[in-house]
Amino acid sequence: METIVFDIGETLIRDDRYWSSWADWLGVPSHTVSALVGAAVVQGRDHTEALRVLRPDMDIREACHAREAAARGEYLDETDLYPDVRPSLAELRRLGVRVVVAGNGTDRAGALLRGLDLPADLVVTSGEWGVAKPDAAFFDLVQEVSGAGPHDTVYVGDHPSEDLLPARAAGLRTAHLRRGPWGHWWADHPDVVTGADWRIRSLTELAALVREERKADVVTPTVPGQAGTPDTGTGTAAGTGAGLGPYAGDTRQVR
């Protein structure tokens, strides 16, 4: 593992503020929006369906612009980070791993994230790249900024169809994070189990995986002139991902 690339929403950033702000904008209780988002997750539908249930005729993009104009748009600060983010990213950099944050998000989200001064070598969003997950072109750009080959690049995320499957299709290795509604609900689906190289519950597990893989990469001679084969048995064997269920695309501002 030379480079580890991180998704944003529900990998590094909690979505609490995002959904609460929509509830406030629409004038409904936060619990109502959360419950509808949960229903969309379970049904494998796009999260924006939760908002359309409440306002069927609402244009989401126009509503986002209206929120910005009213000074009620996107906002991120230190409290939006999951507690394991800073220590985990910092430890990976101490180990010499290149740390990249690249996920779906607006230009503003990118600026807000960089303003948090995360221990990362690069922070970039789909809005700044002009292409969003799960488009293959997004993961082409991930490989460009990785600075390492596909096998030495790991993409970490919670969402099967946004993170796991397209990253694998691009030749990257993947770590599925059991976090947030998508991460928890789909974590034990057979195709996620077989399709991820690793399945983790916390970002703090990544440093140990790096150390284990480096140990496994050390070739120990078994007989003079013949090298042994290292045991690389960390994590779950990767499958093809064929037959994966209907995970909806996710186009929210920060993802």
XYZ file of N, CA and C in Angstrom:
765
model
N 0.855 -1.197 0.000
C 0.000 0.000 0.000
C 0.884 1.237 0.000
N 0.890 1.937 -1.111
C 1.658 3.174 -1.185
C 0.770 4.399 -1.042
N -0.464 4.298 -1.533
C -1.402 5.420 -1.470
C -2.756 4.918 -0.991
N -3.360 5.661 -0.069
C -4.719 5.361 0.373
C -5.582 6.580 0.089
N -6.664 6.343 -0.640
C -7.567 7.414 -1.066
C -8.889 7.269 -0.312
N -9.372 8.361 0.226
C -10.558 8.330 1.076
C -11.749 9.026 0.425
N -12.889 8.357 0.509
C -14.182 8.960 0.247
C -14.397 10.069 1.282
N -15.416 10.870 1.117
C -15.655 11.985 2.036
C -16.831 11.719 2.969
N -18.073 11.810 2.422
C -19.261 11.690 3.262
C -19.414 10.325 3.891
N -19.613 10.289 5.188
C -19.773 9.072 5.994
C -18.547 8.159 5.943
N -17.414 8.732 5.507
C -16.122 8.085 5.671
C -15.260 8.978 6.547
N -15.141 10.239 6.147
C -14.431 11.217 6.968
C -15.397 12.162 7.687
N -16.475 12.503 6.990
C -17.417 13.525 7.473
C -18.750 12.900 7.857
N -19.242 13.276 9.022
C -20.588 12.863 9.438
C -21.626 13.642 8.628
N -22.735 12.983 8.338
C -23.784 13.635 7.541
C -24.868 14.301 8.394
N -24.685 14.315 9.696
C -25.720 14.871 10.579
C -26.113 16.284 10.174
N -25.112 17.140 10.023
C -25.384 18.549 9.718
C -26.085 18.680 8.365
N -25.640 17.864 7.409
C -26.200 17.937 6.064
C -27.708 17.697 6.072
N -28.120 16.588 6.708
C -29.542 16.259 6.704
C -30.349 17.161 7.637
N -29.758 17.576 8.743
C -30.461 18.496 9.638
C -30.713 19.832 8.959
N -29.743 20.277 8.162
C -29.919 21.553 7.470
C -31.038 21.474 6.436
N -31.172 20.317 5.779
C -32.285 20.149 4.840
C -33.618 20.122 5.585
N -33.646 19.470 6.730
C -34.880 19.437 7.523
C -35.294 20.851 7.911
N -34.322 21.660 8.359
C -34.615 23.043 8.735
C -35.124 23.843 7.539
N -34.487 23.630 6.388
C -34.871 24.369 5.175
C -36.294 24.018 4.742
N -36.644 22.742 4.889
C -37.975 22.288 4.459
C -39.024 22.434 5.557
N -38.592 22.763 6.760
C -39.533 22.966 7.850
C -40.142 21.693 8.397
N -39.337 20.630 8.444
C -39.814 19.361 8.989
C -38.834 18.889 10.065
N -39.260 17.999 10.966
C -38.341 17.494 11.989
C -37.173 16.728 11.371
N -36.023 16.805 12.000
C -34.838 16.082 11.519
C -35.096 14.585 11.451
N -35.854 14.088 12.418
C -36.132 12.651 12.445
C -36.883 12.216 11.193
N -37.754 13.068 10.687
C -38.511 12.718 9.481
C -37.577 12.517 8.299
N -36.653 13.453 8.121
C -35.699 13.336 7.013
C -34.811 12.114 7.202
N -34.322 11.898 8.425
C -33.452 10.743 8.690
C -34.160 9.429 8.386
N -35.432 9.342 8.787
C -36.184 8.113 8.537
C -36.380 7.874 7.050
N -36.643 8.932 6.298
C -36.837 8.789 4.858
C -35.522 8.423 4.152
N -34.419 8.973 4.634
C -33.115 8.591 4.083
C -32.861 7.111 4.348
N -33.189 6.669 5.566
C -33.035 5.252 5.897
C -33.853 4.363 4.980
N -35.067 4.790 4.670
C -35.911 4.013 3.763
C -35.291 3.938 2.373
N -34.701 5.044 1.917
C -34.051 5.050 0.605
C -32.861 4.099 0.580
N -32.106 4.074 1.675
C -30.948 3.169 1.759
C -31.397 1.721 1.646
N -32.396 1.364 2.438
C -32.877 -0.019 2.474
C -33.422 -0.446 1.115
N -34.084 0.469 0.427
C -34.679 0.157 -0.873
C -33.681 0.265 -2.026
N -32.457 0.662 -1.728
C -31.460 0.806 -2.771
C -31.743 1.960 -3.706
N -32.338 3.026 -3.168
C -32.696 4.180 -3.992
C -31.772 5.350 -3.695
N -31.789 6.333 -4.593
C -30.987 7.532 -4.415
C -31.474 8.289 -3.181
N -30.511 8.847 -2.427
C -30.879 9.548 -1.204
C -31.773 10.747 -1.449
N -31.681 11.333 -2.649
C -32.518 12.499 -2.938
C -33.996 12.147 -2.974
N -34.311 10.863 -3.089
C -35.712 10.450 -3.037
C -36.342 10.837 -1.706
N -35.527 10.875 -0.650
C -36.047 11.267 0.657
C -36.572 12.701 0.619
N -35.846 13.567 -0.084
C -36.281 14.955 -0.186
C -37.483 15.090 -1.107
N -37.522 14.273 -2.146
C -38.638 14.365 -3.105
C -39.941 13.827 -2.520
N -39.825 12.939 -1.550
C -41.040 12.496 -0.858
C -41.679 13.688 -0.151
N -40.860 14.548 0.419
C -41.358 15.708 1.149
C -41.781 16.837 0.219
N -41.026 17.015 -0.874
C -41.327 18.073 -1.834
C -41.210 17.494 -3.245
N -42.248 16.837 -3.736
C -42.172 16.135 -5.028
C -41.759 17.007 -6.200
N -42.095 18.276 -6.165
C -41.802 19.146 -7.301
C -40.505 19.931 -7.130
N -39.771 19.662 -6.060
C -38.572 20.448 -5.788
C -37.424 20.054 -6.718
N -36.779 21.046 -7.294
C -35.553 20.848 -8.047
C -34.402 20.939 -7.041
N -33.704 19.843 -6.825
C -32.691 19.793 -5.776
C -31.588 20.818 -6.027
N -31.132 20.903 -7.261
C -30.044 21.846 -7.556
C -30.480 23.284 -7.325
N -31.691 23.600 -7.758
C -32.176 24.962 -7.532
C -32.320 25.245 -6.045
N -32.766 24.241 -5.307
C -32.902 24.411 -3.863
C -31.539 24.641 -3.214
N -30.525 23.959 -3.699
C -29.172 24.155 -3.175
C -28.706 25.587 -3.431
N -28.960 26.093 -4.626
C -28.592 27.478 -4.951
C -29.354 28.460 -4.066
N -30.624 28.167 -3.836
C -31.432 29.043 -2.987
C -30.898 29.057 -1.555
N -30.473 27.904 -1.073
C -29.900 27.839 0.275
C -28.616 28.648 0.357
N -27.781 28.539 -0.664
C -26.539 29.314 -0.682
C -26.844 30.807 -0.674
N -27.816 31.218 -1.496
C -28.163 32.633 -1.583
C -28.696 33.169 -0.258
N -29.312 32.266 0.508
C -29.864 32.660 1.804
C -28.867 32.466 2.943
N -27.610 32.204 2.588
C -26.552 31.959 3.573
C -26.878 30.766 4.471
N -27.537 29.771 3.871
C -27.857 28.549 4.615
C -27.377 27.316 3.835
N -26.279 27.511 3.147
C -25.724 26.437 2.338
C -24.753 25.557 3.096
N -23.857 24.934 2.339
C -22.909 23.988 2.931
C -22.014 24.646 3.969
N -21.717 23.845 5.013
C -20.793 24.309 6.037
C -20.157 23.088 6.681
N -18.875 23.159 6.932
C -18.159 22.088 7.608
C -17.197 22.691 8.612
N -17.082 22.055 9.766
C -16.027 22.430 10.695
C -15.522 21.173 11.400
N -14.676 21.360 12.386
C -14.018 20.229 13.041
C -15.014 19.233 13.628
N -16.165 19.715 14.065
C -17.144 18.829 14.692
C -17.790 17.860 13.698
N -17.631 18.129 12.405
C -18.202 17.238 11.397
C -17.312 16.044 11.097
N -16.072 16.084 11.557
C -15.163 14.966 11.329
C -15.459 13.826 12.292
N -15.357 12.597 11.807
C -15.393 11.457 12.725
C -14.130 11.491 13.573
N -14.213 11.032 14.828
C -13.073 11.152 15.748
C -11.799 10.442 15.299
N -11.941 9.404 14.471
C -10.748 8.648 14.076
C -10.034 9.236 12.862
N -10.558 10.311 12.289
C -10.007 10.817 11.032
C -8.598 11.370 11.203
N -8.433 12.363 12.048
C -7.111 12.988 12.181
C -6.034 12.006 12.638
N -6.263 11.256 13.712
C -5.193 10.336 14.132
C -4.865 9.272 13.097
N -5.878 8.795 12.386
C -5.644 7.735 11.394
C -4.862 8.253 10.196
N -5.268 9.395 9.663
C -4.565 9.954 8.519
C -3.144 10.348 8.888
N -2.984 10.901 10.086
C -1.640 11.304 10.528
C -0.728 10.089 10.672
N -1.247 9.001 11.214
C -0.439 7.793 11.382
C -0.044 7.204 10.033
N -0.946 7.223 9.088
C -0.624 6.712 7.755
C 0.500 7.527 7.120
N 0.460 8.826 7.290
C 1.532 9.658 6.731
C 2.855 9.398 7.445
N 2.810 9.132 8.745
C 4.041 8.789 9.466
C 4.644 7.502 8.925
N 3.781 6.618 8.418
C 4.250 5.358 7.844
C 4.738 5.535 6.403
N 4.651 6.740 5.891
C 5.106 7.004 4.535
C 4.070 6.756 3.464
N 2.812 6.591 3.866
C 1.726 6.381 2.905
C 1.263 7.738 2.376
N 1.045 7.815 1.073
C 0.447 9.021 0.496
C -1.043 9.002 0.795
N -1.544 10.082 1.364
C -2.949 10.172 1.772
C -3.676 11.158 0.873
N -4.721 10.673 0.209
C -5.515 11.505 -0.695
C -6.977 11.451 -0.265
N -7.624 12.590 -0.251
C -9.066 12.669 -0.015
C -9.709 13.045 -1.343
N -10.544 12.154 -1.874
C -11.184 12.413 -3.169
C -12.557 11.769 -3.177
N -13.589 12.586 -3.189
C -14.951 12.066 -3.174
C -15.893 13.048 -3.836
N -17.156 12.679 -3.882
C -18.159 13.568 -4.469
C -18.382 14.780 -3.570
N -18.429 15.938 -4.190
C -18.652 17.157 -3.430
C -18.539 18.367 -4.339
N -19.028 19.478 -3.869
C -18.985 20.717 -4.631
C -17.620 21.385 -4.502
N -17.412 22.436 -5.296
C -16.199 23.239 -5.149
C -16.108 23.800 -3.734
N -17.243 24.252 -3.220
C -17.251 24.822 -1.869
C -16.865 23.768 -0.834
N -17.360 22.550 -1.012
C -16.999 21.486 -0.085
C -15.494 21.254 -0.089
N -14.880 21.309 -1.286
C -13.434 21.145 -1.362
C -12.707 22.224 -0.583
N -13.160 23.466 -0.735
C -12.526 24.577 -0.015
C -12.705 24.426 1.493
N -13.905 24.015 1.910
C -14.162 23.824 3.335
C -13.291 22.707 3.909
N -13.149 21.623 3.165
C -12.323 20.502 3.626
C -10.858 20.912 3.741
N -10.354 21.637 2.749
C -8.959 22.077 2.822
C -8.761 23.057 3.969
N -9.816 23.793 4.297
C -9.736 24.709 5.423
C -9.589 24.006 6.754
N -9.931 22.714 6.814
C -9.777 21.941 8.048
C -8.333 21.487 8.248
N -7.489 21.685 7.241
C -6.068 21.348 7.335
C -5.864 19.894 7.776
N -6.488 18.995 7.046
C -6.348 17.573 7.352
C -4.934 17.092 7.037
N -4.461 16.064 7.741
C -3.153 15.489 7.419
C -3.222 14.659 6.140
N -3.322 15.338 5.016
C -3.475 14.685 3.717
C -2.588 15.388 2.698
N -2.144 14.624 1.714
C -1.303 15.182 0.660
C -2.122 15.916 -0.394
N -3.382 15.532 -0.543
C -4.262 16.160 -1.524
C -5.701 16.015 -1.074
N -6.475 17.087 -1.209
C -7.919 17.069 -0.943
C -8.601 17.642 -2.177
N -9.496 16.854 -2.788
C -10.145 17.293 -4.017
C -11.550 16.704 -4.081
N -12.458 17.407 -4.738
C -13.836 16.933 -4.855
C -14.217 16.743 -6.322
N -15.301 16.039 -6.520
C -15.793 15.798 -7.877
C -16.154 17.102 -8.576
N -16.664 18.074 -7.815
C -17.006 19.357 -8.411
C -15.791 20.034 -9.019
N -14.665 19.894 -8.354
C -13.435 20.500 -8.853
C -12.864 19.720 -10.035
N -13.109 18.425 -10.070
C -12.641 17.594 -11.176
C -13.595 17.621 -12.375
N -14.842 17.958 -12.126
C -15.817 17.976 -13.215
C -16.373 16.611 -13.557
N -16.187 15.648 -12.680
C -16.734 14.304 -12.876
C -16.926 13.672 -11.506
N -18.020 12.926 -11.361
C -18.375 12.395 -10.044
C -18.400 10.875 -10.048
N -18.234 10.302 -8.855
C -18.437 8.863 -8.693
C -19.903 8.540 -8.980
N -20.170 7.385 -9.535
C -19.275 6.262 -9.812
C -18.676 6.255 -11.216
N -18.661 7.378 -11.903
C -18.126 7.429 -13.269
C -16.683 6.908 -13.286
N -16.377 6.091 -14.261
C -15.031 5.523 -14.374
C -13.981 6.620 -14.522
N -14.360 7.752 -15.133
C -13.411 8.844 -15.320
C -12.950 9.421 -13.990
N -13.815 9.364 -12.974
C -13.422 9.829 -11.648
C -12.264 8.978 -11.134
N -12.380 7.672 -11.298
C -11.347 6.780 -10.781
C -10.096 6.779 -11.656
N -10.236 7.190 -12.909
C -9.045 7.438 -13.725
C -8.236 8.579 -13.118
N -8.944 9.613 -12.666
C -8.268 10.746 -12.030
C -7.674 10.347 -10.680
N -8.380 9.473 -9.964
C -7.830 8.961 -8.699
C -6.477 8.298 -8.946
N -6.414 7.492 -9.991
C -5.150 6.819 -10.307
C -4.068 7.834 -10.692
N -4.466 8.895 -11.392
C -3.489 9.913 -11.782
C -2.857 10.585 -10.568
N -3.679 10.928 -9.571
C -3.147 11.649 -8.405
C -2.558 10.709 -7.367
N -2.796 9.413 -7.525
C -2.295 8.452 -6.548
C -0.777 8.453 -6.472
N -0.126 8.516 -7.625
C 1.323 8.426 -7.631
C 1.823 7.009 -7.443
N 0.921 6.037 -7.487
C 1.268 4.624 -7.327
C 0.454 3.804 -8.317
N 0.856 2.561 -8.516
C 0.110 1.683 -9.405
C -1.225 1.298 -8.794
N -2.153 0.782 -9.601
C -3.480 0.411 -9.097
C -3.421 -0.562 -7.921
N -2.548 -1.561 -7.980
C -2.483 -2.550 -6.904
C -1.959 -1.938 -5.611
N -1.197 -0.857 -5.721
C -0.638 -0.203 -4.540
C -1.493 0.961 -4.067
N -2.673 1.122 -4.686
C -3.606 2.183 -4.309
C -4.871 1.551 -3.731
N -5.280 2.019 -2.568
C -6.480 1.507 -1.897
C -7.499 2.624 -1.787
N -8.741 2.336 -2.221
C -9.819 3.306 -2.053
C -10.680 2.877 -0.874
N -10.909 3.800 0.056
C -11.666 3.528 1.276
C -12.995 4.263 1.222
N -14.095 3.541 1.407
C -15.402 4.189 1.396
C -16.478 3.301 1.986
N -17.653 3.904 2.172
C -18.766 3.202 2.818
C -19.802 2.677 1.829
N -19.810 3.226 0.612
C -20.927 2.992 -0.304
C -20.550 1.969 -1.366
N -21.276 0.842 -1.477
C -20.915 -0.190 -2.451
C -20.833 0.302 -3.889
N -21.882 0.957 -4.377
C -21.896 1.322 -5.797
C -21.148 2.607 -6.089
N -20.946 3.455 -5.084
C -20.205 4.688 -5.289
C -18.707 4.485 -5.110
N -18.341 3.579 -4.222
C -16.938 3.425 -3.838
C -16.361 2.063 -4.216
N -16.942 1.027 -3.663
C -16.364 -0.312 -3.783
C -16.302 -0.810 -5.227
N -17.441 -0.884 -5.894
C -17.489 -1.486 -7.223
C -16.722 -0.696 -8.287
N -16.935 0.618 -8.401
C -16.188 1.330 -9.444
C -14.688 1.380 -9.188
N -14.292 1.432 -7.916
C -12.851 1.415 -7.614
C -12.239 0.086 -8.022
N -12.947 -1.005 -7.727
C -12.457 -2.324 -8.132
C -12.413 -2.445 -9.646
N -13.422 -1.914 -10.317
C -13.455 -1.976 -11.779
C -12.276 -1.222 -12.383
N -11.786 -0.205 -11.668
C -10.643 0.573 -12.135
C -9.318 -0.100 -11.807
N -9.390 -1.232 -11.114
C -8.176 -1.970 -10.786
C -7.586 -1.646 -9.432
N -8.246 -0.746 -8.684
C -7.756 -0.403 -7.353
C -8.148 -1.476 -6.352
N -7.426 -1.550 -5.262
C -7.888 -2.363 -4.153
C -8.808 -1.507 -3.286
N -9.646 -2.173 -2.490
C -10.683 -1.441 -1.759
C -10.782 -1.882 -0.310
N -11.182 -0.921 0.527
C -11.511 -1.200 1.918
C -12.915 -0.655 2.163
N -13.839 -1.546 2.498
C -15.204 -1.120 2.775
C -15.323 -0.766 4.248
N -15.808 0.443 4.516
C -15.946 0.950 5.871
C -17.382 0.802 6.348
N -17.543 0.088 7.437
C -18.877 -0.102 8.018
C -19.210 1.135 8.854
N -19.740 2.130 8.180
C -20.025 3.418 8.819
C -21.141 4.098 8.042
N -22.001 4.805 8.761
C -23.105 5.487 8.102
C -24.157 4.503 7.631
N -25.284 4.989 7.136
C -26.385 4.097 6.760
C -26.028 3.117 5.651
N -25.344 3.587 4.609
C -24.979 2.686 3.506
C -23.962 1.654 3.989
N -22.969 2.117 4.721
C -21.920 1.213 5.191
C -22.442 0.129 6.097
N -23.345 0.474 7.000
C -23.899 -0.528 7.918
C -24.872 -1.469 7.216
N -25.782 -0.890 6.422
C -26.851 -1.714 5.861
C -26.319 -2.758 4.888
N -25.342 -2.374 4.052
C -24.868 -3.271 3.009
C -23.595 -4.032 3.394
N -23.109 -3.851 4.618
C -21.800 -4.404 4.997
C -21.720 -5.917 4.859
N -22.807 -6.618 5.144
C -22.771 -8.083 5.133
C -23.390 -8.693 3.886
N -23.680 -7.859 2.900
C -24.161 -8.405 1.637
C -23.060 -9.287 1.044
N -23.395 -10.469 0.534
C -22.362 -11.387 0.035
C -21.404 -10.764 -0.968
N -21.904 -9.888 -1.824
C -21.030 -9.296 -2.827
C -20.083 -8.255 -2.238
N -20.497 -7.629 -1.146
C -19.589 -6.720 -0.455
C -18.533 -7.524 0.290
N -18.972 -8.618 0.902
C -18.045 -9.482 1.647
C -16.949 -10.013 0.726
N -17.321 -10.469 -0.454
C -16.338 -11.042 -1.373
C -15.678 -9.992 -2.254
N -16.295 -8.826 -2.365
C -15.795 -7.825 -3.296
C -14.781 -6.861 -2.723
N -14.699 -6.749 -1.400
C -13.742 -5.833 -0.781
C -12.475 -6.590 -0.397
N -11.335 -5.947 -0.598
C -10.078 -6.558 -0.158
C -9.997 -6.576 1.359
N -10.551 -5.531 1.968
C -10.638 -5.475 3.427
C -11.983 -4.897 3.818
N -12.462 -5.313 4.970
C -13.662 -4.718 5.555
C -13.283 -4.231 6.939
N -13.528 -2.953 7.202
C -13.083 -2.349 8.448
C -14.248 -1.623 9.130
N -14.094 -1.433 10.432
C -15.089 -0.702 11.209
C -14.584 0.669 11.652
N -13.287 0.874 11.543
C -12.693 2.151 11.942
C -11.495 2.435 11.055
N -11.239 3.714 10.809
C -10.073 4.097 10.017
C -8.769 3.773 10.741
N -8.838 3.606 12.049
C -7.630 3.277 12.804
C -7.070 1.909 12.425
N -7.864 1.063 11.799
C -7.401 -0.262 11.400
C -6.439 -0.216 10.216
N -6.438 0.878 9.476
C -5.672 0.933 8.239
C -4.170 0.874 8.479
N -3.677 1.548 9.498
C -2.234 1.544 9.762
C -1.740 0.128 10.031
N -2.523 -0.632 10.784
C -2.135 -2.021 11.061
C -2.104 -2.847 9.782
N -3.044 -2.592 8.882
C -3.065 -3.317 7.612
C -1.822 -2.991 6.778
N -1.412 -1.725 6.820
C -0.200 -1.335 6.093
C 1.001 -2.076 6.654
N 1.109 -2.110 7.977
C 2.253 -2.796 8.609
C 2.245 -4.281 8.286
N 1.067 -4.899 8.353
C 0.970 -6.334 8.073
C 1.375 -6.640 6.637
N 0.927 -5.792 5.711
C 1.257 -6.055 4.314
C 2.743 -5.880 4.059
N 3.342 -4.907 4.710
C 4.776 -4.712 4.536
C 5.567 -5.895 5.075
N 5.118 -6.457 6.168
C 5.783 -7.650 6.695
C 5.628 -8.809 5.726
N 4.444 -8.940 5.156
C 4.177 -10.039 4.229
C 4.978 -9.892 2.946
N 5.341 -8.657 2.617
C 6.102 -8.420 1.389
C 7.574 -8.775 1.528
N 8.011 -8.994 2.777
C 9.403 -9.372 2.995
C 9.566 -10.838 2.612
N 10.388 -11.114 1.643
C 10.602 -12.482 1.166
C 11.674 -13.143 2.012
N 11.301 -14.237 2.658
C 12.238 -14.974 3.495
C 12.713 -16.217 2.766
N 14.022 -16.356 2.518
C 14.517 -17.551 1.825
C 14.206 -18.819 2.610
N 13.764 -19.854 1.912
C 13.464 -21.134 2.563
C 14.602 -22.123 2.381
N 15.251 -22.085 1.221
C 16.441 -22.908 0.991
C 17.419 -22.039 0.231
N 18.718 -22.346 0.293
C 19.688 -21.516 -0.413
C 19.316 -21.321 -1.875
N 19.258 -20.041 -2.260
C 18.974 -19.723 -3.656
C 17.527 -19.762 -4.038
N 16.621 -20.035 -3.068
C 15.187 -20.088 -3.383
C 14.411 -19.268 -2.375
N 13.614 -18.331 -2.871
C 12.850 -17.456 -1.980
C 11.510 -18.064 -1.672
N 11.072 -17.845 -0.426
C 9.753 -18.322 -0.031
C 8.674 -17.392 -0.532
N 7.451 -17.851 -0.462
C 6.312 -17.042 -0.896
C 5.662 -16.408 0.315
N 5.595 -15.077 0.377
C 5.010 -14.428 1.551
C 3.526 -14.712 1.678
N 3.068 -14.758 2.906
C 1.648 -14.933 3.176
C 1.009 -13.559 3.226
N 0.150 -13.253 2.278
C -0.508 -11.940 2.234
C -1.942 -12.031 2.710
N -2.183 -12.900 3.659
C -3.569 -13.182 4.051
C -4.192 -12.173 4.957
N -4.063 -10.887 4.668
C -4.780 -9.877 5.424
C -6.035 -9.500 4.681
N -7.144 -9.470 5.372
C -8.400 -9.049 4.757
C -9.081 -10.175 4.013
N -10.088 -9.778 3.219
C -10.953 -10.717 2.525
C -10.548 -10.834 1.070
N -10.583 -12.013 0.549
C -10.261 -12.197 -0.861
C -11.254 -11.448 -1.717
N -10.744 -10.815 -2.748
C -11.619 -9.998 -3.592
C -12.355 -10.860 -4.596
N -13.652 -10.595 -4.753
C -14.460 -11.299 -5.738
C -14.693 -10.420 -6.942
N -15.539 -10.865 -7.796
C -15.798 -10.108 -9.017
C -16.827 -9.018 -8.826
N -17.671 -9.150 -7.801
C -18.727 -8.166 -7.600
C -19.931 -8.418 -8.481
N -19.909 -9.493 -9.240
C -21.033 -9.777 -10.131
C -22.275 -10.079 -9.320
N -23.404 -9.603 -9.802
C -24.666 -9.895 -9.144
C -24.963 -9.013 -7.956
N -24.159 -7.951 -7.758
C -24.378 -7.070 -6.627
C -25.739 -6.415 -6.739
N -26.394 -6.287 -5.600
C -27.752 -5.772 -5.566
C -27.862 -4.313 -5.963
N -29.072 -3.742 -5.918
C -29.332 -2.402 -6.454
C -28.951 -1.303 -5.475
N -27.660 -0.933 -5.446
C -27.249 0.189 -4.616
C -27.428 1.469 -5.423
N -28.205 2.369 -4.919
C -28.498 3.572 -5.695
C -27.291 4.485 -5.744
N -27.209 5.274 -6.812
C -26.180 6.295 -6.914
C -26.406 7.372 -5.856
N -25.349 8.121 -5.554
C -25.430 9.115 -4.497
C -24.851 10.421 -5.005
N -25.684 11.434 -5.160
C -25.239 12.675 -5.785
C -25.287 13.840 -4.831
N -25.256 13.588 -3.518
C -25.348 14.707 -2.595
C -24.108 15.572 -2.689
N -24.165 16.753 -2.078
C -23.106 17.733 -2.236
C -21.785 17.202 -1.704
N -21.781 16.618 -0.542
C -20.551 16.056 0.016
C -20.721 14.567 0.110
N -19.866 13.852 -0.579
C -20.006 12.386 -0.549
C -18.629 11.776 -0.690
